[in-house]
mmCIF file of N, CA and C in Angstrom:
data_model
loop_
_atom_site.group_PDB
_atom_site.id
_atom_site.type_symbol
_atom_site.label_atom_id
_atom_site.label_comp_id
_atom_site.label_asym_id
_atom_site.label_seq_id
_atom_site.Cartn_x
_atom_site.Cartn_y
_atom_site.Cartn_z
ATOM 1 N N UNK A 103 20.175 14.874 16.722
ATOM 2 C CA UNK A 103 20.642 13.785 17.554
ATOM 3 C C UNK A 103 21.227 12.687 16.681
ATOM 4 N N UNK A 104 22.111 12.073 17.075
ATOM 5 C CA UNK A 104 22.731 11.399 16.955
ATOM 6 C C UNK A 104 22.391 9.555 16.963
ATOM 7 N N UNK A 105 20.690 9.051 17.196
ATOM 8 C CA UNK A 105 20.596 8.099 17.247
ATOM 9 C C UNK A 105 20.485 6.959 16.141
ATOM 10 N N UNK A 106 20.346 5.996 16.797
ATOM 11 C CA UNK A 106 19.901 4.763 16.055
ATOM 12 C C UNK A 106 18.480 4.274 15.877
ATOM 13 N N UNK A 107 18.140 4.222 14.911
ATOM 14 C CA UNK A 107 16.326 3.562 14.586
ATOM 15 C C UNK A 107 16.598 2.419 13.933
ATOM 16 N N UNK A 108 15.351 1.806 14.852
ATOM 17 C CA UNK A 108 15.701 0.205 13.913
ATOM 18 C C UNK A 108 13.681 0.065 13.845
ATOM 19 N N UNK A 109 13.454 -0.481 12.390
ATOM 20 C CA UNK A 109 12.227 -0.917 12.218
ATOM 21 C C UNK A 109 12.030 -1.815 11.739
ATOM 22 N N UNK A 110 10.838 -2.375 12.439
ATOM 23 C CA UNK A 110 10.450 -3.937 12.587
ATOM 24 C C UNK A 110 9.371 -4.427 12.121
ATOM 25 N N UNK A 111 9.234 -4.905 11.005
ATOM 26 C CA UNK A 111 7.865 -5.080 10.363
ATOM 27 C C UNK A 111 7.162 -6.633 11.128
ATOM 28 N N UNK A 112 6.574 -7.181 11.548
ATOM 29 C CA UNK A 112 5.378 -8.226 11.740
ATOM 30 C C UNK A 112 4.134 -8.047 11.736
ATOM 31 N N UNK A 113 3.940 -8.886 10.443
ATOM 32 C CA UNK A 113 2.052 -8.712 10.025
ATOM 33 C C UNK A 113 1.446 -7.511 9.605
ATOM 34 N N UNK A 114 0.891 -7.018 9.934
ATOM 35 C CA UNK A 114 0.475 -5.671 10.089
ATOM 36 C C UNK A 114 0.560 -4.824 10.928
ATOM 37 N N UNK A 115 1.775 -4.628 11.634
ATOM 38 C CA UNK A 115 2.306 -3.944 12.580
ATOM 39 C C UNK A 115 4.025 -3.319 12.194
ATOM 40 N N UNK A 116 4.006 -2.251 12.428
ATOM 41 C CA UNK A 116 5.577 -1.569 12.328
ATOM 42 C C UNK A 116 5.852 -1.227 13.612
ATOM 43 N N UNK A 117 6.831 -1.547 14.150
ATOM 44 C CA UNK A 117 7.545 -0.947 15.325
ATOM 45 C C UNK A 117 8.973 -0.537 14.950
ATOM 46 N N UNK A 118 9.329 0.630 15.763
ATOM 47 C CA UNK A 118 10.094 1.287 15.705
ATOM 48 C C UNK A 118 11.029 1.243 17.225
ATOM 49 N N UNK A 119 12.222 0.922 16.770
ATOM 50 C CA UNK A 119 12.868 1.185 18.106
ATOM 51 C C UNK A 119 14.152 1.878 18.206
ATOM 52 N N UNK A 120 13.961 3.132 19.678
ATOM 53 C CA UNK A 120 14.966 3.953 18.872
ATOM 54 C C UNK A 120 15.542 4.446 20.280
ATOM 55 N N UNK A 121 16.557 5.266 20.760
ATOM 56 C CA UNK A 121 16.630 5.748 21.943
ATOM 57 C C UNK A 121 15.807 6.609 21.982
ATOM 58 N N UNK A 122 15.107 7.251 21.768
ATOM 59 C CA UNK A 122 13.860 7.876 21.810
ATOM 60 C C UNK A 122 13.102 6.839 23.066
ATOM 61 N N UNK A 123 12.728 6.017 22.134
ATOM 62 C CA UNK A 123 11.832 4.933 22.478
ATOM 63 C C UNK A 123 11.888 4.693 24.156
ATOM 64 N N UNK A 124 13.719 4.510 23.968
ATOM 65 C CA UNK A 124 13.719 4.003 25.633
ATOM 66 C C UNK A 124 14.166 4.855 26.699
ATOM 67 N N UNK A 125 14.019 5.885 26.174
ATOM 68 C CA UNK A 125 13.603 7.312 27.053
ATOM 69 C C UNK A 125 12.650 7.482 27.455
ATOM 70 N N UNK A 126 11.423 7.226 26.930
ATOM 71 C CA UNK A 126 10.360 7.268 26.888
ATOM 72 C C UNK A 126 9.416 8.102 26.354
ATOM 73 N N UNK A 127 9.989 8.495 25.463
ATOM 74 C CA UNK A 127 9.716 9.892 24.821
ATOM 75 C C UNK A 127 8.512 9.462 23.859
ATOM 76 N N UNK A 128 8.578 8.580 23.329
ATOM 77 C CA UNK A 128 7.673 7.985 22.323
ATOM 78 C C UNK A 128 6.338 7.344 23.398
ATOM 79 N N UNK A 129 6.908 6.351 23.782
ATOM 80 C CA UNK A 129 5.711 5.510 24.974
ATOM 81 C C UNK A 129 6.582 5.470 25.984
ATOM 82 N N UNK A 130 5.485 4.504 26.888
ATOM 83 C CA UNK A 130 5.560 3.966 27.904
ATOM 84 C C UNK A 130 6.976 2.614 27.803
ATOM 85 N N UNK A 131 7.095 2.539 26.507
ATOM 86 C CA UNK A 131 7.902 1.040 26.061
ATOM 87 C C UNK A 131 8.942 1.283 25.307
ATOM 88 N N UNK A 132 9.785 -0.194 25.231
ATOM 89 C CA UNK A 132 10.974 0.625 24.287
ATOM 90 C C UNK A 132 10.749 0.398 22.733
ATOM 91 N N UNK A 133 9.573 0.370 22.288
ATOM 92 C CA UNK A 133 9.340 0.973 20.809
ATOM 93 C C UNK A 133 8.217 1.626 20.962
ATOM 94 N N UNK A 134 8.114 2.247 19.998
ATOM 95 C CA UNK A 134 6.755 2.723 19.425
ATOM 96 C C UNK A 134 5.444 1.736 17.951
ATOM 97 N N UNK A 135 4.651 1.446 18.564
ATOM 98 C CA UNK A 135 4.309 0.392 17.395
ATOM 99 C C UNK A 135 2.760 0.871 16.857
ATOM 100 N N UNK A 136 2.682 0.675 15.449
ATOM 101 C CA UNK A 136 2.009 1.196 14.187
ATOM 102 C C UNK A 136 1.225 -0.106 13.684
ATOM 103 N N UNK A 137 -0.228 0.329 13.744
ATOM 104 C CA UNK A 137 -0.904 -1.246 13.182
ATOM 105 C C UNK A 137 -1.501 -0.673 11.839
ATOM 106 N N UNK A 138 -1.611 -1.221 10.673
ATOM 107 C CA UNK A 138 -2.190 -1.026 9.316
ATOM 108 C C UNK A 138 -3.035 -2.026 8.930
ATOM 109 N N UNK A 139 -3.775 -1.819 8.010
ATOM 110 C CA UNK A 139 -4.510 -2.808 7.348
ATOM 111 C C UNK A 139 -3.648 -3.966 6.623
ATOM 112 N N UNK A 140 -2.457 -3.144 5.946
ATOM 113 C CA UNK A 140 -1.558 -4.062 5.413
ATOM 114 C C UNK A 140 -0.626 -3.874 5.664
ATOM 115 N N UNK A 141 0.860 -4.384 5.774
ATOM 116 C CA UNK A 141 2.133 -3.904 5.359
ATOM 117 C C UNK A 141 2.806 -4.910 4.434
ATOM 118 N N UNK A 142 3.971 -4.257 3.916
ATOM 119 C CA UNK A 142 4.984 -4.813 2.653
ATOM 120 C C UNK A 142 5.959 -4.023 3.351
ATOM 121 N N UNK A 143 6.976 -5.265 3.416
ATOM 122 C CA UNK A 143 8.454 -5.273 3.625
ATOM 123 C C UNK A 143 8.890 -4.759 2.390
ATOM 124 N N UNK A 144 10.040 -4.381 1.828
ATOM 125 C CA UNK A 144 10.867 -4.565 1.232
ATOM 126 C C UNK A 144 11.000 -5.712 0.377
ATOM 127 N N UNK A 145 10.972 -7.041 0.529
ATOM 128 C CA UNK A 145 10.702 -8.268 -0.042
ATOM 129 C C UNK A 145 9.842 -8.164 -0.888
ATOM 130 N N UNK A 146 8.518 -7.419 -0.564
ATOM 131 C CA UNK A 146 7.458 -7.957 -1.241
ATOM 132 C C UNK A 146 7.282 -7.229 -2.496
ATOM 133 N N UNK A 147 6.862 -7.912 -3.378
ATOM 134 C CA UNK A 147 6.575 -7.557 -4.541
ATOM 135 C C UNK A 147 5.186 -6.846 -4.965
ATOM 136 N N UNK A 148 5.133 -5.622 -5.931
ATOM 137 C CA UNK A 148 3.974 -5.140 -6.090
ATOM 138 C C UNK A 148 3.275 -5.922 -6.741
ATOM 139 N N UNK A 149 3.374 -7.434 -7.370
ATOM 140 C CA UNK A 149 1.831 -7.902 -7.930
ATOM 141 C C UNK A 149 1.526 -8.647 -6.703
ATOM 142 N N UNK A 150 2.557 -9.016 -5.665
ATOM 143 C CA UNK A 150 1.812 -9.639 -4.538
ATOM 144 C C UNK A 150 0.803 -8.921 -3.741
ATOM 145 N N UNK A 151 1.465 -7.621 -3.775
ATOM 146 C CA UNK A 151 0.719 -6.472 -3.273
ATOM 147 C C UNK A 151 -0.567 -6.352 -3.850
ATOM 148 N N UNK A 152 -0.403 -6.454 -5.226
ATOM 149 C CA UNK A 152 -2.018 -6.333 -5.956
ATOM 150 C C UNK A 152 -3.289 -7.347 -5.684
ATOM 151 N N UNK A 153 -2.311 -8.437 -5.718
ATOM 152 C CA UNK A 153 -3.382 -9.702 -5.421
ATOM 153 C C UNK A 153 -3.830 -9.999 -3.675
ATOM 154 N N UNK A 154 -2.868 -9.417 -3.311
ATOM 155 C CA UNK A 154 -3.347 -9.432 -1.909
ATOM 156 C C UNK A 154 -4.483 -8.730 -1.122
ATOM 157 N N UNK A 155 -4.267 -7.290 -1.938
ATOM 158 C CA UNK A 155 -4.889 -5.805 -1.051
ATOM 159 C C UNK A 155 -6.020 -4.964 -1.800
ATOM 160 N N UNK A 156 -5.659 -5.622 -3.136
ATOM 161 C CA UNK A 156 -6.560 -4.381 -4.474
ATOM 162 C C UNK A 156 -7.061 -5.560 -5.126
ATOM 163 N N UNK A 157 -6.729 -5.727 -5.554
ATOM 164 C CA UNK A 157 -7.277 -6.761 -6.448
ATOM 165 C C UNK A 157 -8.951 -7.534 -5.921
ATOM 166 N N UNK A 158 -9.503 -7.351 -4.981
ATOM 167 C CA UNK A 158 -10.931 -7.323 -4.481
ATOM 168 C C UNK A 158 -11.072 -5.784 -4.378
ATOM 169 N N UNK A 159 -10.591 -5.167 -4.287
ATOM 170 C CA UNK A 159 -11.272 -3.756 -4.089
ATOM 171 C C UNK A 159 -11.727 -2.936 -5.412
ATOM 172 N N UNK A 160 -11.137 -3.819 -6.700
ATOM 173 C CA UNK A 160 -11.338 -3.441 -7.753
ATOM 174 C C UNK A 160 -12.547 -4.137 -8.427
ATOM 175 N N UNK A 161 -12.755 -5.602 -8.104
ATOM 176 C CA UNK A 161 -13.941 -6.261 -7.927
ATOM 177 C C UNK A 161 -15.244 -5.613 -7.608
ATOM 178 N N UNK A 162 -15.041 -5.273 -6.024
ATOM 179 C CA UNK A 162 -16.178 -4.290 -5.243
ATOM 180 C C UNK A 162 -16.365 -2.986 -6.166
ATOM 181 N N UNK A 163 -15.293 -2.143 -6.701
ATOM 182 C CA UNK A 163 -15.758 -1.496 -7.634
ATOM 183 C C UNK A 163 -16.234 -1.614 -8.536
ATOM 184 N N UNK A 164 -15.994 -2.366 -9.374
ATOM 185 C CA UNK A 164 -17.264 -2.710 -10.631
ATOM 186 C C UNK A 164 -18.326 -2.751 -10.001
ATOM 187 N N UNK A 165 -18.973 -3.248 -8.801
ATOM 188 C CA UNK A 165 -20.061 -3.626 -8.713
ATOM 189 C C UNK A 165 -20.750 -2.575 -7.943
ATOM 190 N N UNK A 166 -19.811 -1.071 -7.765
ATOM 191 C CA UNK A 166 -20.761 0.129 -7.745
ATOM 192 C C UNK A 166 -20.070 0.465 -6.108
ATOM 193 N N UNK A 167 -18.924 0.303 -5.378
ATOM 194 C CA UNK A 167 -18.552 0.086 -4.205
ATOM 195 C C UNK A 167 -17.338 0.895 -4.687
ATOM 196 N N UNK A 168 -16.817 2.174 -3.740
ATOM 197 C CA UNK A 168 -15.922 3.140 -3.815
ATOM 198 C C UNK A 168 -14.985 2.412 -3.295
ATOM 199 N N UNK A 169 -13.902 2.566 -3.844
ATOM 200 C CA UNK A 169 -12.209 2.396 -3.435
ATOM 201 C C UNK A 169 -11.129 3.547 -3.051
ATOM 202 N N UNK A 170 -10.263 3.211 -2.014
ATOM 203 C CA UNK A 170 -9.203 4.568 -2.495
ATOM 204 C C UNK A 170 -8.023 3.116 -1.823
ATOM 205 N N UNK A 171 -6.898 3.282 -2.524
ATOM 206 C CA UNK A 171 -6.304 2.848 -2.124
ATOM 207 C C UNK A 171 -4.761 3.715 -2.095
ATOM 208 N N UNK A 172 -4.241 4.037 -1.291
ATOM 209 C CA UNK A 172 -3.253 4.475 -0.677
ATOM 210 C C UNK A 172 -1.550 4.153 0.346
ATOM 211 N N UNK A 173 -0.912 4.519 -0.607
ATOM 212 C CA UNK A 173 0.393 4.248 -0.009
ATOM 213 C C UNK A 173 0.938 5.615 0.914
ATOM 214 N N UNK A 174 1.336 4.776 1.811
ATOM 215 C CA UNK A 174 2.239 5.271 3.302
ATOM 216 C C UNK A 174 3.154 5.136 3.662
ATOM 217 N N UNK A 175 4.486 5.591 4.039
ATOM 218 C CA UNK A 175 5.994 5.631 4.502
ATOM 219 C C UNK A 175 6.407 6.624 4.437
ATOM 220 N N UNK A 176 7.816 6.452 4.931
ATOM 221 C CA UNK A 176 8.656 7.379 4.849
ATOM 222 C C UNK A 176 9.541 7.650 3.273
ATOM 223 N N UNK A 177 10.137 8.856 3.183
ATOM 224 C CA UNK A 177 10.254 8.989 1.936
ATOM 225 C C UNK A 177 11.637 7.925 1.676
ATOM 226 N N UNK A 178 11.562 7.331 -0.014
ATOM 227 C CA UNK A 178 12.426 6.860 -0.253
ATOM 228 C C UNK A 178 11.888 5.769 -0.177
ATOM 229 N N UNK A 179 10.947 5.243 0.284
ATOM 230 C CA UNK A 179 10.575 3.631 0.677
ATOM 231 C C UNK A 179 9.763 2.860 -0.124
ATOM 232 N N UNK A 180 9.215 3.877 -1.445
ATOM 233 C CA UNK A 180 9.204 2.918 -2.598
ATOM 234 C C UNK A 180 7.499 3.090 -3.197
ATOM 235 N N UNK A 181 6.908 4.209 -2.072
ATOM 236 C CA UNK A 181 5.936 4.088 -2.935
ATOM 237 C C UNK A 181 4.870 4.482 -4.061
ATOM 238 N N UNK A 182 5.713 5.800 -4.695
ATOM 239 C CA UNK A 182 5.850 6.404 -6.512
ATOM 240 C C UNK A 182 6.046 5.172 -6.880
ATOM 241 N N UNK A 183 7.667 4.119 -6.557
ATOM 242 C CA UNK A 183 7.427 3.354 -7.548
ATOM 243 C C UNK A 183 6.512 2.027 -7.650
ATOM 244 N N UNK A 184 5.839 1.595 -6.792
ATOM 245 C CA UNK A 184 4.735 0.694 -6.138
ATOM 246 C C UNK A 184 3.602 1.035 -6.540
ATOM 247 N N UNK A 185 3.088 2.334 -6.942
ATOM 248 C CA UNK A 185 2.105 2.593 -7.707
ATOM 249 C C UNK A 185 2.258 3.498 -8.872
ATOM 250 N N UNK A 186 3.304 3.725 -9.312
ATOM 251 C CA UNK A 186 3.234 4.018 -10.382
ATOM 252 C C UNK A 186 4.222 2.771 -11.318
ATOM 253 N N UNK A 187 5.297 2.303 -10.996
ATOM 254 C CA UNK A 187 5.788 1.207 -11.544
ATOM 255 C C UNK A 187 7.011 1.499 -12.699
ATOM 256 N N UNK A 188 7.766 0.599 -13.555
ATOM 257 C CA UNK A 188 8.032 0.974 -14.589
ATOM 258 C C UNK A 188 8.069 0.237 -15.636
ATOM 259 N N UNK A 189 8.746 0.351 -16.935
ATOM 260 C CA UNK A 189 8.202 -0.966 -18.032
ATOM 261 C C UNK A 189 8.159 -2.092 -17.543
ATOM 262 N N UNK A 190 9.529 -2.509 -16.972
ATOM 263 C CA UNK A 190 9.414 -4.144 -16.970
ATOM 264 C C UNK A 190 8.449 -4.195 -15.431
ATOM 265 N N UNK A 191 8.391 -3.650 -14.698
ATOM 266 C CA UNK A 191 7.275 -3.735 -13.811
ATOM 267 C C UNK A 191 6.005 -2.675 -13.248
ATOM 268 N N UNK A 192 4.595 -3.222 -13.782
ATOM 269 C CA UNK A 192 3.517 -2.359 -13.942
ATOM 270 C C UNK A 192 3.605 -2.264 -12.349
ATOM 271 N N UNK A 193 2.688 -0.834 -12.057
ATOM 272 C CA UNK A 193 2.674 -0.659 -10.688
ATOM 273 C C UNK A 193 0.970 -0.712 -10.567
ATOM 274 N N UNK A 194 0.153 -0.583 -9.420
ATOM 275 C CA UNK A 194 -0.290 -0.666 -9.140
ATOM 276 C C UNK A 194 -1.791 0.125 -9.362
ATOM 277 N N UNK A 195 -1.309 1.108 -10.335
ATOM 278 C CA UNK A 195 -1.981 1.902 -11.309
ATOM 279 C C UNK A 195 -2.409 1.303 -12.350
ATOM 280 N N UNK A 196 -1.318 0.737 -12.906
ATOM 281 C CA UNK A 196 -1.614 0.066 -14.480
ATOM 282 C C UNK A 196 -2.245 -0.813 -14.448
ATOM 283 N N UNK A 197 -2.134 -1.825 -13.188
ATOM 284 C CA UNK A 197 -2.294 -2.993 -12.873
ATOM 285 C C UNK A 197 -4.381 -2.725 -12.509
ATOM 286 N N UNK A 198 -4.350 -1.804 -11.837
ATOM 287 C CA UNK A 198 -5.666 -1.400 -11.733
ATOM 288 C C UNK A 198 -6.720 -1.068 -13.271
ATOM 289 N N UNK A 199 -5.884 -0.034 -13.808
ATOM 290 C CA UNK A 199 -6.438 0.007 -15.102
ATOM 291 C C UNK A 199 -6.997 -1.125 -16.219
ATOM 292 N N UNK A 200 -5.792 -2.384 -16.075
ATOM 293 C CA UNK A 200 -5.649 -3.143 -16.751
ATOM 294 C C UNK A 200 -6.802 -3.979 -16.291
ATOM 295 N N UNK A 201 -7.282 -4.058 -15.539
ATOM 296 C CA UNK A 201 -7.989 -5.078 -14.505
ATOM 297 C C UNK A 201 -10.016 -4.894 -14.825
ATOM 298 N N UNK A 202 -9.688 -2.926 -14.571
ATOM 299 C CA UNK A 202 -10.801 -2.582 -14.961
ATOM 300 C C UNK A 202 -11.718 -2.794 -16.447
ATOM 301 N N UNK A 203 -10.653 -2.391 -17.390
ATOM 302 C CA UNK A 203 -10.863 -2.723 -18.789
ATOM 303 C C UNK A 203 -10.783 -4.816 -19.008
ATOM 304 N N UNK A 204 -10.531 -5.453 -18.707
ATOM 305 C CA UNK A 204 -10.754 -6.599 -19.079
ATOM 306 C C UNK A 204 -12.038 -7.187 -18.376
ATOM 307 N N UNK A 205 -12.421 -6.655 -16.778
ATOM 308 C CA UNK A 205 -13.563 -6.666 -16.858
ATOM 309 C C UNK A 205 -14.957 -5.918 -17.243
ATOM 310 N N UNK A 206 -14.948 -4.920 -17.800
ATOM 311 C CA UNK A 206 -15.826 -3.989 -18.708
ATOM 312 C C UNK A 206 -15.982 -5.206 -19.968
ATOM 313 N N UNK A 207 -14.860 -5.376 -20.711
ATOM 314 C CA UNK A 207 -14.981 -6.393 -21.757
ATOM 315 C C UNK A 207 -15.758 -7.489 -21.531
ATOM 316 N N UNK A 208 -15.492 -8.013 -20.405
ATOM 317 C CA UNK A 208 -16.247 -9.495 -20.292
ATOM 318 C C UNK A 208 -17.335 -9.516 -19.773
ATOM 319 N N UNK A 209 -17.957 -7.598 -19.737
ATOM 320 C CA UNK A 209 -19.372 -7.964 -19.203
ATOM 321 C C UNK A 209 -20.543 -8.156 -19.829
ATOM 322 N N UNK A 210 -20.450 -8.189 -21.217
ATOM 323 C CA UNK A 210 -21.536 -8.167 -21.770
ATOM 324 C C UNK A 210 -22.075 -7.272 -21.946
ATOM 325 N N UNK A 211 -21.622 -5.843 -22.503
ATOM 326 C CA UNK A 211 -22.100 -4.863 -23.184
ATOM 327 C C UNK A 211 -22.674 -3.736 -21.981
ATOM 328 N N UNK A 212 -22.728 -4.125 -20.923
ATOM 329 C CA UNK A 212 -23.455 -3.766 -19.816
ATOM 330 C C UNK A 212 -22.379 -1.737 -19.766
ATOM 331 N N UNK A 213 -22.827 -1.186 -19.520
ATOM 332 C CA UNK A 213 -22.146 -0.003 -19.684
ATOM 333 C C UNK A 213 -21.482 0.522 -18.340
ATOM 334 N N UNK A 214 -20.623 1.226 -19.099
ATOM 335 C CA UNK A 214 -20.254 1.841 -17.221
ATOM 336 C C UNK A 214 -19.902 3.503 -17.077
ATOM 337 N N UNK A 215 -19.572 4.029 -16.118
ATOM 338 C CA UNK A 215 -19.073 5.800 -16.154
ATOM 339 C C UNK A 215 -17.845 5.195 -15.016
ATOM 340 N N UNK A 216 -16.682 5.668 -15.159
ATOM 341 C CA UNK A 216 -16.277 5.885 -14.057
ATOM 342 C C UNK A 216 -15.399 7.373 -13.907
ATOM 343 N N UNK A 217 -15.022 7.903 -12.885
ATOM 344 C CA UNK A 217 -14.696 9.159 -11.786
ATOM 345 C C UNK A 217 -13.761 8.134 -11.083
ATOM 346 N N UNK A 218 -12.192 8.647 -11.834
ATOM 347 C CA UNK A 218 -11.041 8.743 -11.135
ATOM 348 C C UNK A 218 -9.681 9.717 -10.197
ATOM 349 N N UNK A 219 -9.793 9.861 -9.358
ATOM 350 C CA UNK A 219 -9.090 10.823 -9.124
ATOM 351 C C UNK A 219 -7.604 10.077 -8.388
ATOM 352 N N UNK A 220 -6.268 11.040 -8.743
ATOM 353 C CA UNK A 220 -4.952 10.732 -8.566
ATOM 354 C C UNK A 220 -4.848 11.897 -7.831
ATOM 355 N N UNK A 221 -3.919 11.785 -6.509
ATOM 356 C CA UNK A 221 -3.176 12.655 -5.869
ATOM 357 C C UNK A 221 -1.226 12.091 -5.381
ATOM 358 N N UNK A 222 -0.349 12.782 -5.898
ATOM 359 C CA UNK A 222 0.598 12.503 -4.965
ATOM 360 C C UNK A 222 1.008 13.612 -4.308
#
C-alpha cells in the first residue's frame, strides 16, 4: 500500500497515524497510540538519555538490584548507535561501564562480582 504514516511522540507516548488508522484497522480511532516508560525523540541526546533513565538504575545496581535496560524502534532509528555509541560520542554501554568502575573505586575496597549479559 501506498500510505502515509506520521508519528507523534508526547511524553511517553508514541502515536501513529496512518490511513490504516482511519479505517479502523488499527483502533477504534484515527491513531494507534504506544505508552513506554520512556521515550527519546530524535532531539534527544544519549547522555540525556543516560542521566535521565540509567543512570539510577546503575546506582540500584551496585547496591545488589538487577537492571536490564533496553532499546526499542523501528529499524534505522538509532538504537546500535544509542547504546553502543562512537568515539566522539560514548553510548550507553560505555557510559554504563564507566559509571560502574568509578563507583567500585570510591567504595572503599568493599568487593564486588558482577554477571553481564549483551544481546542484539
Amino acid at each position: 500500500r501506498n500510505e502515509k504514516c506520521v508519528w507523534e511522540v508526547d511524553r511517553n507516548t508514541v502515536r501513529i497515524s496512518s490511513s490504516a488508522a482511519k479505517r479502523n484497522e488499527l483502533q477504534d480511532s484515527k491513531y494507534a497510540a504506544f505508552a513506554f516508560d520512556h521515550v527519546g525523540g530524535p532531539e534527544v541526546k544519549t547522555q540525556e538519555i543516560y542521566d535521565r533513565v540509567v543512570k539510577s538504575k546503575v546506582s540500584n545496581f551496585m547496591s545488589g538490584i538487577n537492571a536490564t535496560i533496553m532499546a526499542y524502534g523501528q529499524t534505522s532509528s538509532g538504537k546500535t548507535f544509542t547504546m553502543m555509541g562512537n568515539q566522539k560520542s560514548p553510548g550507553i554501554n560505555k557510559m554504563v561501564v564507566q559509571d560502574v568502575f568509578r563507583l567500585v573505586e570510591n567504595a572503599g575496597g568493599k568487593k564486588y562480582s558482577f554477571f553481564v549479559s549483551y544481546i542484539e
